[in-house]
XYZ file of C-alpha atoms in Angstrom:
155
model
C 88.321 91.822 118.861
C 87.463 92.228 115.186
C 83.950 93.474 116.002
C 85.389 96.134 118.314
C 87.824 97.286 115.616
C 85.090 97.515 112.979
C 82.816 99.421 115.345
C 85.637 101.847 116.199
C 86.341 102.373 112.484
C 82.644 103.030 111.758
C 82.562 105.677 114.502
C 85.677 107.376 113.147
C 84.322 107.422 109.573
C 80.997 108.793 110.848
C 82.895 111.550 112.702
C 84.721 112.679 109.547
C 81.526 112.455 107.486
C 79.540 114.579 109.937
C 82.212 117.117 110.892
C 84.238 117.532 107.702
C 81.875 116.540 104.869
C 83.554 113.367 103.596
C 81.448 111.452 101.046
C 81.508 108.048 99.409
C 83.398 106.840 97.476
C 86.149 107.864 99.882
C 89.398 109.082 98.342
C 92.494 107.459 99.820
C 95.950 108.777 98.955
C 98.656 106.129 99.454
C 102.385 106.617 99.884
C 105.163 104.206 98.931
C 105.679 102.767 102.411
C 102.023 101.821 102.625
C 102.032 100.218 99.167
C 105.135 98.216 100.108
C 103.481 97.129 103.365
C 100.418 95.871 101.472
C 102.582 93.847 99.080
C 104.906 92.490 101.797
C 102.001 91.315 103.959
C 99.960 90.045 100.996
C 97.058 92.396 101.691
C 95.766 92.441 98.136
C 93.851 93.793 96.340
C 94.409 97.082 98.114
C 91.062 98.623 97.218
C 89.157 95.691 98.754
C 91.227 95.812 101.941
C 90.686 99.556 102.343
C 86.993 99.261 101.450
C 86.648 96.685 104.220
C 88.466 98.942 106.685
C 86.272 101.951 105.849
C 83.104 99.863 105.269
C 82.477 101.777 102.028
C 83.724 102.057 98.469
C 87.077 103.759 97.931
C 89.128 105.358 95.155
C 92.874 104.989 95.513
C 95.278 107.788 94.605
C 98.998 108.418 94.703
C 101.234 111.231 93.440
C 103.957 111.451 90.826
C 106.532 112.156 93.542
C 105.609 108.935 95.372
C 106.107 106.963 92.154
C 109.473 108.669 91.552
C 110.568 107.837 95.099
C 109.596 104.171 94.604
C 111.614 104.117 91.358
C 114.633 105.379 93.282
C 114.367 102.598 95.866
C 115.244 100.019 93.251
C 114.441 96.387 92.646
C 113.343 95.593 96.203
C 110.289 97.834 95.791
C 109.414 96.912 92.185
C 106.099 95.245 93.092
C 105.048 98.303 95.095
C 105.995 100.454 92.099
C 103.830 98.351 89.771
C 100.917 98.613 92.212
C 101.400 102.394 92.480
C 101.290 102.737 88.681
C 97.778 101.240 88.711
C 96.443 103.955 91.039
C 94.976 107.279 89.958
C 97.520 110.112 90.070
C 96.530 113.035 92.297
C 97.749 116.314 90.890
C 100.606 117.895 92.795
C 101.106 121.563 91.973
C 104.843 121.917 92.613
C 107.306 122.243 89.745
C 110.386 120.521 91.171
C 110.391 116.969 92.451
C 109.823 116.698 96.212
C 110.004 113.892 98.717
C 106.866 111.771 98.978
C 106.049 113.111 102.457
C 106.378 116.757 101.379
C 104.321 116.077 98.258
C 101.488 114.489 100.239
C 101.570 117.420 102.676
C 101.248 119.774 99.664
C 98.308 117.824 98.213
C 96.527 117.796 101.584
C 97.207 121.482 102.193
C 96.030 123.315 105.304
C 92.433 122.057 105.405
C 92.273 118.978 103.145
C 89.783 120.482 100.651
C 89.738 117.287 98.535
C 88.722 115.168 101.567
C 91.524 112.610 101.262
C 92.133 109.790 103.704
C 95.923 109.340 103.954
C 97.346 105.801 104.028
C 100.942 105.745 105.246
C 103.401 103.879 107.437
C 105.720 106.887 107.894
C 105.515 107.922 111.555
C 106.788 111.477 111.004
C 104.242 112.093 108.217
C 101.465 110.804 110.476
C 102.563 113.186 113.253
C 102.545 116.147 110.847
C 99.119 115.214 109.462
C 97.602 114.882 112.936
C 97.973 118.651 113.242
C 95.963 119.305 110.073
C 92.207 119.388 110.696
C 90.111 116.897 108.746
C 92.788 114.381 107.754
C 91.929 110.773 108.647
C 94.955 108.468 108.767
C 95.150 104.805 107.804
C 98.165 102.717 108.768
C 99.133 99.077 108.708
C 100.477 96.825 111.423
C 101.532 93.317 110.466
C 98.685 91.982 108.327
C 95.923 94.387 109.425
C 94.889 97.937 108.535
C 93.810 100.469 111.137
C 92.077 103.843 111.030
C 93.683 106.223 113.518
C 91.530 108.003 116.099
C 91.070 111.746 115.417
C 93.653 113.743 117.351
C 92.542 116.173 120.047
C 93.510 118.967 117.652
C 90.975 117.670 115.106
C 88.148 117.324 117.607
């Protein structure tokens, strides 16, 4: 089963590299739900887990709005907040604070010019991002990470 998953992930990464110009080290933007999932399921360190999933080196990013949202969630998400503080901050161009989902949608834009992979557990954000061409999605189930197949809109 693991060999099939790795082969499927290699094909997906090759698709985004060939069709949309993604290059190593891959940039992965993480939201708060994904960071919490990594901590809760003891999938640490995050960069090694994502590098294994993508079979290449990665740089992890988050946004200021994601960190602010994690602060608002309180003590239960404090470990995820500490992990998010260690990531590189992607610049979000809006002036007022937005929700994490809206902020990530702003950073990705209409065509994902920065070539970000998006790591999230939010189903509604994943559905919105499936409609944007050139946005590979990473999500977690239990103690494993998966790279989502490109949607028919992206092909």
